[in-house]
Amino acid sequence: MNKRCLSIFILFTITVNSQNLSKVYDEVKSSVVVINIITIEPRKVNDDLNLLAKATQGSGVLISDDGLIWTASHVVQSAEMVQVEFLDGEVYEASVLSSNPMADVALIKIKGKFDLKNKKVVKIGNSNMQNIGDDIFVIGAPFGIKQSLSKGIISGKHYPDPLKNSLINIEFIQTDAAINHGNSGGPMFNMKGEVIGITSRIHSGSGSFNGIGFAISSNTAKRLLMDEPNIWSGMNFILVTGGIAEALNIPQESGLLVLSLSSKGAASKIGLRGGFIEATIDGVELLIGGDIILDFVNVNFSQPNFQHLIKKKLETYKKGDNLSMTILRQGKIINIEFIKQ
């Protein structure tokens, strides 16, 4: 094949691929939603405690005709209000049903009835059938720019270290498709228009996309959100150890510092309190003043898979069983007792 024929062939291939992508995009774009979130956090300013409302955005995808939507856990984890906006401009309130911060996937549901007209319920694909090098595309709302499309390939598949996370089975799909703030929770599609992942995070030193993004595979999301539903704690927390634990006077090696809470989540309902003072300790920006969890169902927080262990331990308790949690609150160790719902 001479250079002229080769150039024509390449141009023809690019044109066909672009036309195919455009067609698939038109078929699935109405399944993608913008998720608007309001969180409310207390802040101490000049000895006064004020409530600070923050508005953030993410993305999601409609997976059922009764209003179930997949998104990322970090988008909705401490939300007070959740609204979803469709391509046709219709806006609905939604509630969080299930969340797994460890895998960064969440399930929300539109409240009441909604109009399916002009909306697509997406097909969930089998992520095990996707290979490194396969073409994919991502739709979301990066920086609030709705219905943005970026194309790339699957550039890797990753699993947690089995030696450290033997009880965890989470698959991350790596891609070079552009993912930025606002894309989180949006769908990753194969070229058949099937969802094969939920966008989660990027690897970046600057905070913007540097060519490496990650999505949680559809098989992982399906298992954790549909087959093994998780309780929505409504709590953002951080594991504190070392110098930070010493600065906070934690009477043991590590603890879980409660940063923020949704009043609608399970953690708030059992009486936990979030932070209200902005601080930087050992170079880490924190919201302190909230509860520090010292013990819950006898799980050692220093283990890399402690969240999974807590989930499994809770499954051994029945609805109505009594549970307790040991916390450090304003320098005092207290127990919180509650009933499993």
mmCIF file of C-alpha atoms in Angstrom:
data_model
loop_
_atom_site.group_PDB
_atom_site.id
_atom_site.type_symbol
_atom_site.label_atom_id
_atom_site.label_comp_id
_atom_site.label_asym_id
_atom_site.label_seq_id
_atom_site.Cartn_x
_atom_site.Cartn_y
_atom_site.Cartn_z
ATOM 1 C CA MET A 1 0.000 0.000 0.000
ATOM 2 C CA ASN A 2 1.506 3.367 -1.047
ATOM 3 C CA LYS A 3 1.547 6.445 1.198
ATOM 4 C CA ARG A 4 -1.471 8.062 -0.515
ATOM 5 C CA CYS A 5 -3.617 4.914 -0.085
ATOM 6 C CA LEU A 6 -2.455 4.511 3.498
ATOM 7 C CA SER A 7 -3.405 8.120 4.298
ATOM 8 C CA ILE A 8 -6.861 7.655 2.759
ATOM 9 C CA PHE A 9 -7.351 4.412 4.727
ATOM 10 C CA ILE A 10 -6.368 6.070 8.020
ATOM 11 C CA LEU A 11 -8.650 9.051 7.336
ATOM 12 C CA PHE A 12 -11.529 6.699 6.461
ATOM 13 C CA THR A 13 -10.978 4.655 9.651
ATOM 14 C CA ILE A 14 -10.917 7.778 11.848
ATOM 15 C CA THR A 15 -14.091 9.087 10.171
ATOM 16 C CA VAL A 16 -15.957 5.780 10.644
ATOM 17 C CA ASN A 17 -14.873 5.525 14.295
ATOM 18 C CA SER A 18 -15.964 9.122 14.949
ATOM 19 C CA GLN A 19 -19.330 8.487 13.327
ATOM 20 C CA ASN A 20 -19.794 5.306 15.407
ATOM 21 C CA LEU A 21 -18.938 7.165 18.618
ATOM 22 C CA SER A 22 -21.316 9.980 17.752
ATOM 23 C CA LYS A 23 -24.114 7.479 17.158
ATOM 24 C CA VAL A 24 -23.495 5.595 20.409
ATOM 25 C CA TYR A 25 -23.254 8.870 22.331
ATOM 26 C CA ASP A 26 -26.676 9.940 21.008
ATOM 27 C CA GLU A 27 -28.133 6.611 22.137
ATOM 28 C CA VAL A 28 -26.908 6.827 25.754
ATOM 29 C CA LYS A 29 -26.532 10.522 26.592
ATOM 30 C CA SER A 30 -30.021 10.822 28.114
ATOM 31 C CA SER A 31 -29.089 8.215 30.750
ATOM 32 C CA VAL A 32 -26.411 10.486 32.241
ATOM 33 C CA VAL A 33 -27.427 12.889 35.012
ATOM 34 C CA VAL A 34 -25.854 15.811 36.801
ATOM 35 C CA ILE A 35 -26.037 15.363 40.575
ATOM 36 C CA ASN A 36 -26.330 18.554 42.619
ATOM 37 C CA ILE A 37 -25.415 18.201 46.285
ATOM 38 C CA ILE A 38 -25.894 20.421 49.324
ATOM 39 C CA THR A 39 -23.880 19.620 52.459
ATOM 40 C CA ILE A 40 -24.182 21.464 55.762
ATOM 41 C CA GLU A 41 -21.214 21.619 58.114
ATOM 42 C CA PRO A 42 -20.745 23.500 61.403
ATOM 43 C CA ARG A 43 -17.836 25.957 61.654
ATOM 44 C CA LYS A 44 -16.523 27.726 64.715
ATOM 45 C CA VAL A 45 -15.751 31.373 63.968
ATOM 46 C CA ASN A 46 -14.779 33.752 66.790
ATOM 47 C CA ASP A 47 -16.325 31.438 69.389
ATOM 48 C CA ASP A 48 -19.587 31.341 67.429
ATOM 49 C CA LEU A 49 -20.798 28.099 65.850
ATOM 50 C CA ASN A 50 -22.193 28.719 62.365
ATOM 51 C CA LEU A 51 -23.694 26.347 59.812
ATOM 52 C CA LEU A 52 -21.934 26.424 56.459
ATOM 53 C CA ALA A 53 -23.840 25.219 53.397
ATOM 54 C CA LYS A 54 -21.726 23.981 50.497
ATOM 55 C CA ALA A 55 -22.904 23.183 46.972
ATOM 56 C CA THR A 56 -21.035 20.593 44.893
ATOM 57 C CA GLN A 57 -21.671 18.608 41.737
ATOM 58 C CA GLY A 58 -21.053 15.153 40.392
ATOM 59 C CA SER A 59 -22.419 12.820 37.764
ATOM 60 C CA GLY A 60 -24.425 9.603 37.666
ATOM 61 C CA VAL A 61 -26.220 7.189 35.374
ATOM 62 C CA LEU A 62 -29.796 5.870 35.326
ATOM 63 C CA ILE A 63 -29.849 2.068 35.615
ATOM 64 C CA SER A 64 -33.550 1.269 36.134
ATOM 65 C CA ASP A 65 -36.967 2.545 35.103
ATOM 66 C CA ASP A 66 -37.936 3.099 38.754
ATOM 67 C CA GLY A 67 -35.244 5.730 39.233
ATOM 68 C CA LEU A 68 -32.145 3.935 40.530
ATOM 69 C CA ILE A 69 -28.905 5.776 39.750
ATOM 70 C CA TRP A 70 -25.274 4.768 40.147
ATOM 71 C CA THR A 71 -22.738 7.370 41.260
ATOM 72 C CA ALA A 72 -19.564 7.710 43.330
ATOM 73 C CA SER A 73 -19.689 7.441 47.108
ATOM 74 C CA HIS A 74 -17.641 10.587 47.691
ATOM 75 C CA VAL A 75 -20.183 12.627 45.728
ATOM 76 C CA VAL A 76 -23.123 11.894 48.074
ATOM 77 C CA GLN A 77 -21.533 10.549 51.275
ATOM 78 C CA SER A 78 -22.444 13.474 53.576
ATOM 79 C CA ALA A 79 -25.213 15.054 51.485
ATOM 80 C CA GLU A 80 -28.159 16.816 53.097
ATOM 81 C CA MET A 81 -29.906 17.329 49.776
ATOM 82 C CA VAL A 82 -29.509 15.431 46.504
ATOM 83 C CA GLN A 83 -30.979 16.551 43.182
ATOM 84 C CA VAL A 84 -30.543 14.900 39.806
ATOM 85 C CA GLU A 85 -30.855 16.782 36.538
ATOM 86 C CA PHE A 86 -31.513 15.000 33.238
ATOM 87 C CA LEU A 87 -30.551 16.031 29.727
ATOM 88 C CA ASP A 88 -34.107 17.252 29.067
ATOM 89 C CA GLY A 89 -33.788 19.720 31.955
ATOM 90 C CA GLU A 90 -36.071 17.891 34.383
ATOM 91 C CA VAL A 91 -34.864 17.959 38.006
ATOM 92 C CA TYR A 92 -35.827 15.489 40.740
ATOM 93 C CA GLU A 93 -34.950 15.060 44.378
ATOM 94 C CA ALA A 94 -33.238 11.798 45.289
ATOM 95 C CA SER A 95 -32.291 9.865 48.405
ATOM 96 C CA VAL A 96 -29.158 7.829 49.112
ATOM 97 C CA LEU A 97 -29.901 4.120 49.501
ATOM 98 C CA SER A 98 -26.472 2.545 49.724
ATOM 99 C CA SER A 99 -22.844 3.619 49.785
ATOM 100 C CA ASN A 100 -19.473 1.897 49.897
ATOM 101 C CA PRO A 101 -16.703 4.480 50.494
ATOM 102 C CA MET A 102 -14.023 1.789 50.264
ATOM 103 C CA ALA A 103 -14.962 1.104 46.634
ATOM 104 C CA ASP A 104 -16.289 4.655 46.054
ATOM 105 C CA VAL A 105 -19.670 3.582 44.678
ATOM 106 C CA ALA A 106 -23.156 4.628 45.770
ATOM 107 C CA LEU A 107 -26.773 3.973 44.839
ATOM 108 C CA ILE A 108 -29.361 6.751 44.920
ATOM 109 C CA LYS A 109 -33.048 6.727 43.980
ATOM 110 C CA ILE A 110 -35.376 9.388 42.616
ATOM 111 C CA LYS A 111 -38.121 10.209 45.089
ATOM 112 C CA GLY A 112 -41.637 9.447 43.904
ATOM 113 C CA LYS A 113 -42.596 8.977 40.268
ATOM 114 C CA PHE A 114 -40.725 10.507 37.381
ATOM 115 C CA ASP A 115 -41.272 10.805 33.644
ATOM 116 C CA LEU A 116 -39.233 8.277 31.655
ATOM 117 C CA LYS A 117 -39.965 10.101 28.411
ATOM 118 C CA ASN A 118 -36.768 11.285 26.697
ATOM 119 C CA LYS A 119 -34.660 9.285 29.167
ATOM 120 C CA LYS A 120 -32.599 6.191 28.567
ATOM 121 C CA VAL A 121 -32.174 3.366 31.076
ATOM 122 C CA VAL A 122 -28.660 2.224 30.419
ATOM 123 C CA LYS A 123 -27.553 -1.377 29.944
ATOM 124 C CA ILE A 124 -24.970 -2.636 32.436
ATOM 125 C CA GLY A 125 -22.121 -4.430 30.694
ATOM 126 C CA ASN A 126 -19.861 -7.225 31.885
ATOM 127 C CA SER A 127 -16.583 -5.528 32.772
ATOM 128 C CA ASN A 128 -14.816 -8.902 32.818
ATOM 129 C CA MET A 129 -15.242 -9.017 29.045
ATOM 130 C CA GLN A 130 -13.315 -5.765 28.553
ATOM 131 C CA ASN A 131 -9.602 -5.896 27.822
ATOM 132 C CA ILE A 132 -6.678 -3.525 28.077
ATOM 133 C CA GLY A 133 -6.569 -1.568 24.828
ATOM 134 C CA ASP A 134 -10.345 -1.541 24.296
ATOM 135 C CA ASP A 135 -11.893 1.770 23.283
ATOM 136 C CA ILE A 136 -14.120 3.438 25.897
ATOM 137 C CA PHE A 137 -15.735 6.814 26.459
ATOM 138 C CA VAL A 138 -16.830 8.787 29.515
ATOM 139 C CA ILE A 139 -19.763 11.194 29.867
ATOM 140 C CA GLY A 140 -20.159 13.576 32.778
ATOM 141 C CA ALA A 141 -20.144 17.178 33.941
ATOM 142 C CA PRO A 142 -16.483 18.183 34.448
ATOM 143 C CA PHE A 143 -16.330 21.586 36.154
ATOM 144 C CA GLY A 144 -20.109 21.756 35.743
ATOM 145 C CA ILE A 145 -19.946 21.552 31.931
ATOM 146 C CA LYS A 146 -22.848 19.178 31.301
ATOM 147 C CA GLN A 147 -22.865 16.257 28.872
ATOM 148 C CA SER A 148 -19.135 16.426 28.186
ATOM 149 C CA LEU A 149 -17.680 13.427 26.371
ATOM 150 C CA SER A 150 -14.093 12.206 26.461
ATOM 151 C CA LYS A 151 -12.719 9.190 24.646
ATOM 152 C CA GLY A 152 -9.824 6.899 25.447
ATOM 153 C CA ILE A 153 -8.821 3.313 26.005
ATOM 154 C CA ILE A 154 -8.638 0.925 28.918
ATOM 155 C CA SER A 155 -5.010 1.351 29.880
ATOM 156 C CA GLY A 156 -4.981 -1.003 32.846
ATOM 157 C CA LYS A 157 -6.928 -3.105 35.319
ATOM 158 C CA HIS A 158 -5.980 -3.056 38.984
ATOM 159 C CA TYR A 159 -6.908 -4.872 42.180
ATOM 160 C CA PRO A 160 -5.997 -4.149 45.827
ATOM 161 C CA ASP A 161 -2.937 -5.963 47.132
ATOM 162 C CA PRO A 162 -4.283 -9.439 48.034
ATOM 163 C CA LEU A 163 -1.725 -9.750 50.829
ATOM 164 C CA LYS A 164 -3.151 -6.645 52.530
ATOM 165 C CA ASN A 165 -6.756 -6.861 51.403
ATOM 166 C CA SER A 166 -7.504 -10.581 51.238
ATOM 167 C CA LEU A 167 -11.195 -10.061 51.988
ATOM 168 C CA ILE A 168 -11.719 -7.330 49.385
ATOM 169 C CA ASN A 169 -12.558 -7.910 45.729
ATOM 170 C CA ILE A 170 -12.566 -4.525 44.006
ATOM 171 C CA GLU A 171 -11.529 -3.904 40.410
ATOM 172 C CA PHE A 172 -10.318 -0.520 39.177
ATOM 173 C CA ILE A 173 -10.262 0.260 35.458
ATOM 174 C CA GLN A 174 -7.515 2.679 34.410
ATOM 175 C CA THR A 175 -8.056 4.965 31.429
ATOM 176 C CA ASP A 176 -6.487 7.874 29.572
ATOM 177 C CA ALA A 177 -9.907 9.399 28.852
ATOM 178 C CA ALA A 178 -10.047 12.868 30.423
ATOM 179 C CA ILE A 179 -11.645 12.854 33.903
ATOM 180 C CA ASN A 180 -11.933 16.029 35.966
ATOM 181 C CA HIS A 181 -13.860 17.437 38.934
ATOM 182 C CA GLY A 182 -17.549 16.927 38.236
ATOM 183 C CA ASN A 183 -16.974 13.714 36.268
ATOM 184 C CA SER A 184 -17.015 11.716 39.504
ATOM 185 C CA GLY A 185 -19.798 9.127 39.527
ATOM 186 C CA GLY A 186 -20.384 9.365 35.796
ATOM 187 C CA PRO A 187 -20.457 6.310 33.541
ATOM 188 C CA MET A 188 -17.642 4.747 31.553
ATOM 189 C CA PHE A 189 -19.093 3.136 28.403
ATOM 190 C CA ASN A 190 -17.792 0.527 26.011
ATOM 191 C CA MET A 191 -18.408 1.068 22.303
ATOM 192 C CA LYS A 192 -21.682 -0.880 22.516
ATOM 193 C CA GLY A 193 -23.089 1.787 24.834
ATOM 194 C CA GLU A 194 -22.946 -0.457 27.913
ATOM 195 C CA VAL A 195 -21.792 0.899 31.282
ATOM 196 C CA ILE A 196 -18.606 -0.897 32.285
ATOM 197 C CA GLY A 197 -17.448 1.433 35.067
ATOM 198 C CA ILE A 198 -18.223 4.345 37.382
ATOM 199 C CA THR A 199 -15.617 7.115 37.303
ATOM 200 C CA SER A 200 -13.953 7.566 40.662
ATOM 201 C CA ARG A 201 -10.648 9.416 40.840
ATOM 202 C CA ILE A 202 -7.587 10.686 39.022
ATOM 203 C CA HIS A 203 -3.856 10.374 39.632
ATOM 204 C CA SER A 204 -2.594 13.933 39.680
ATOM 205 C CA GLY A 205 -0.113 16.119 41.474
ATOM 206 C CA SER A 206 -1.820 19.319 40.301
ATOM 207 C CA GLY A 207 -5.453 18.399 40.991
ATOM 208 C CA SER A 208 -6.276 18.380 37.277
ATOM 209 C CA PHE A 209 -6.245 15.483 34.828
ATOM 210 C CA ASN A 210 -2.762 14.217 33.968
ATOM 211 C CA GLY A 211 -3.655 11.289 31.733
ATOM 212 C CA ILE A 212 -4.432 8.669 34.386
ATOM 213 C CA GLY A 213 -7.982 8.190 35.635
ATOM 214 C CA PHE A 214 -9.773 5.356 37.382
ATOM 215 C CA ALA A 215 -13.262 3.889 37.389
ATOM 216 C CA ILE A 216 -14.784 1.161 39.532
ATOM 217 C CA SER A 217 -15.723 -1.739 37.275
ATOM 218 C CA SER A 218 -19.410 -2.399 36.599
ATOM 219 C CA ASN A 219 -19.149 -5.928 38.008
ATOM 220 C CA THR A 220 -17.788 -4.542 41.284
ATOM 221 C CA ALA A 221 -20.496 -1.857 41.424
ATOM 222 C CA LYS A 222 -23.237 -4.378 40.673
ATOM 223 C CA ARG A 223 -22.053 -6.742 43.402
ATOM 224 C CA LEU A 224 -21.618 -4.088 46.078
ATOM 225 C CA LEU A 225 -24.713 -2.008 45.302
ATOM 226 C CA MET A 226 -27.230 -4.528 43.992
ATOM 227 C CA ASP A 227 -26.214 -7.946 45.337
ATOM 228 C CA GLU A 228 -24.635 -6.916 48.673
ATOM 229 C CA PRO A 229 -26.185 -3.536 49.594
ATOM 230 C CA ASN A 230 -24.314 -1.386 52.093
ATOM 231 C CA ILE A 231 -25.714 0.848 54.808
ATOM 232 C CA TRP A 232 -25.338 4.560 54.096
ATOM 233 C CA SER A 233 -23.498 5.907 57.135
ATOM 234 C CA GLY A 234 -23.607 9.499 55.869
ATOM 235 C CA MET A 235 -20.220 10.000 57.492
ATOM 236 C CA ASN A 236 -16.929 11.288 56.134
ATOM 237 C CA PHE A 237 -14.001 10.239 58.290
ATOM 238 C CA ILE A 238 -10.255 9.831 58.249
ATOM 239 C CA LEU A 239 -8.039 7.235 59.913
ATOM 240 C CA VAL A 240 -5.614 9.067 62.211
ATOM 241 C CA THR A 241 -2.367 7.552 63.480
ATOM 242 C CA GLY A 242 1.130 8.648 64.507
ATOM 243 C CA GLY A 243 1.678 12.358 65.116
ATOM 244 C CA ILE A 244 -1.925 13.291 64.352
ATOM 245 C CA ALA A 245 -3.223 10.726 66.853
ATOM 246 C CA GLU A 246 -0.832 12.112 69.477
ATOM 247 C CA ALA A 247 -1.893 15.705 68.762
ATOM 248 C CA LEU A 248 -5.539 14.717 69.241
ATOM 249 C CA ASN A 249 -4.712 12.845 72.482
ATOM 250 C CA ILE A 250 -6.048 9.536 71.195
ATOM 251 C CA PRO A 251 -5.389 6.935 73.935
ATOM 252 C CA GLN A 252 -4.445 4.192 71.469
ATOM 253 C CA GLU A 253 -2.514 3.624 68.248
ATOM 254 C CA SER A 254 -5.261 4.835 65.879
ATOM 255 C CA GLY A 255 -8.848 6.017 65.639
ATOM 256 C CA LEU A 256 -11.436 7.237 63.152
ATOM 257 C CA LEU A 257 -11.870 11.003 63.225
ATOM 258 C CA VAL A 258 -15.404 11.989 62.181
ATOM 259 C CA LEU A 259 -15.079 14.938 59.793
ATOM 260 C CA SER A 260 -18.630 15.596 58.610
ATOM 261 C CA LEU A 261 -22.073 14.022 58.743
ATOM 262 C CA SER A 262 -25.383 14.046 56.956
ATOM 263 C CA SER A 263 -28.286 14.282 59.392
ATOM 264 C CA LYS A 264 -30.042 11.665 57.247
ATOM 265 C CA GLY A 265 -27.302 9.021 57.510
ATOM 266 C CA ALA A 266 -27.002 6.170 60.000
ATOM 267 C CA ALA A 267 -24.022 7.697 61.844
ATOM 268 C CA SER A 268 -25.890 10.883 62.734
ATOM 269 C CA LYS A 269 -28.970 8.931 63.784
ATOM 270 C CA ILE A 270 -27.009 6.995 66.416
ATOM 271 C CA GLY A 271 -25.650 10.236 67.861
ATOM 272 C CA LEU A 272 -22.200 10.777 66.366
ATOM 273 C CA ARG A 273 -20.929 14.343 65.951
ATOM 274 C CA GLY A 274 -18.779 15.814 63.202
ATOM 275 C CA GLY A 275 -15.972 18.352 63.335
ATOM 276 C CA PHE A 276 -16.279 22.141 63.319
ATOM 277 C CA ILE A 277 -12.744 23.555 63.581
ATOM 278 C CA GLU A 278 -10.475 23.767 60.527
ATOM 279 C CA ALA A 279 -6.927 22.736 61.391
ATOM 280 C CA THR A 280 -3.694 21.549 59.800
ATOM 281 C CA ILE A 281 -1.741 18.864 61.667
ATOM 282 C CA ASP A 282 1.470 17.373 60.255
ATOM 283 C CA GLY A 283 0.610 19.007 56.925
ATOM 284 C CA VAL A 284 -2.838 17.355 56.774
ATOM 285 C CA GLU A 285 -5.899 19.611 56.546
ATOM 286 C CA LEU A 286 -8.577 18.384 58.959
ATOM 287 C CA LEU A 287 -11.889 19.312 60.479
ATOM 288 C CA ILE A 288 -11.426 18.598 64.182
ATOM 289 C CA GLY A 289 -13.634 18.840 67.246
ATOM 290 C CA GLY A 290 -15.808 15.909 66.257
ATOM 291 C CA ASP A 291 -15.978 12.414 67.706
ATOM 292 C CA ILE A 292 -13.104 9.973 67.368
ATOM 293 C CA ILE A 293 -14.216 6.354 67.117
ATOM 294 C CA LEU A 294 -11.969 4.131 69.238
ATOM 295 C CA ASP A 295 -13.752 0.791 68.917
ATOM 296 C CA PHE A 296 -16.630 -0.686 66.956
ATOM 297 C CA VAL A 297 -17.452 -4.426 66.859
ATOM 298 C CA ASN A 298 -13.877 -5.143 68.030
ATOM 299 C CA VAL A 299 -12.250 -4.354 64.698
ATOM 300 C CA ASN A 300 -8.628 -3.150 64.638
ATOM 301 C CA PHE A 301 -8.590 0.070 62.616
ATOM 302 C CA SER A 302 -4.902 -0.308 61.796
ATOM 303 C CA GLN A 303 -5.751 -3.141 59.369
ATOM 304 C CA PRO A 304 -5.901 -1.971 55.706
ATOM 305 C CA ASN A 305 -9.263 -3.713 55.181
ATOM 306 C CA PHE A 306 -10.950 -2.580 58.417
ATOM 307 C CA GLN A 307 -13.994 -1.134 56.605
ATOM 308 C CA HIS A 308 -14.704 -4.474 54.995
ATOM 309 C CA LEU A 309 -14.194 -6.261 58.310
ATOM 310 C CA ILE A 310 -16.702 -3.950 60.019
ATOM 311 C CA LYS A 311 -19.243 -4.652 57.270
ATOM 312 C CA LYS A 312 -18.783 -8.405 57.602
ATOM 313 C CA LYS A 313 -18.968 -8.249 61.395
ATOM 314 C CA LEU A 314 -22.202 -6.237 61.249
ATOM 315 C CA GLU A 315 -23.732 -8.896 59.007
ATOM 316 C CA THR A 316 -23.496 -11.348 61.932
ATOM 317 C CA TYR A 317 -25.927 -9.182 63.927
ATOM 318 C CA LYS A 318 -29.673 -9.336 63.362
ATOM 319 C CA LYS A 319 -32.097 -6.433 63.054
ATOM 320 C CA GLY A 320 -33.016 -5.330 66.579
ATOM 321 C CA ASP A 321 -29.737 -6.492 68.153
ATOM 322 C CA ASN A 322 -27.987 -4.124 70.547
ATOM 323 C CA LEU A 323 -24.705 -2.601 69.404
ATOM 324 C CA SER A 324 -22.231 -0.257 71.067
ATOM 325 C CA MET A 325 -19.429 2.028 69.967
ATOM 326 C CA THR A 326 -16.608 3.551 72.015
ATOM 327 C CA ILE A 327 -15.697 7.119 71.146
ATOM 328 C CA LEU A 328 -13.508 9.960 72.363
ATOM 329 C CA ARG A 329 -15.583 13.137 72.687
ATOM 330 C CA GLN A 330 -14.078 16.364 74.007
ATOM 331 C CA GLY A 331 -11.434 14.457 75.957
ATOM 332 C CA LYS A 332 -13.809 11.922 77.504
ATOM 333 C CA ILE A 333 -14.218 8.270 76.547
ATOM 334 C CA ILE A 334 -17.898 7.347 76.299
ATOM 335 C CA ASN A 335 -20.002 4.507 74.916
ATOM 336 C CA ILE A 336 -22.841 4.965 72.460
ATOM 337 C CA GLU A 337 -25.449 2.220 72.461
ATOM 338 C CA PHE A 338 -27.945 1.720 69.658
ATOM 339 C CA ILE A 339 -30.125 -0.884 67.963
ATOM 340 C CA LYS A 340 -29.343 -2.306 64.547
ATOM 341 C CA GLN A 341 -31.977 -1.170 62.057
#
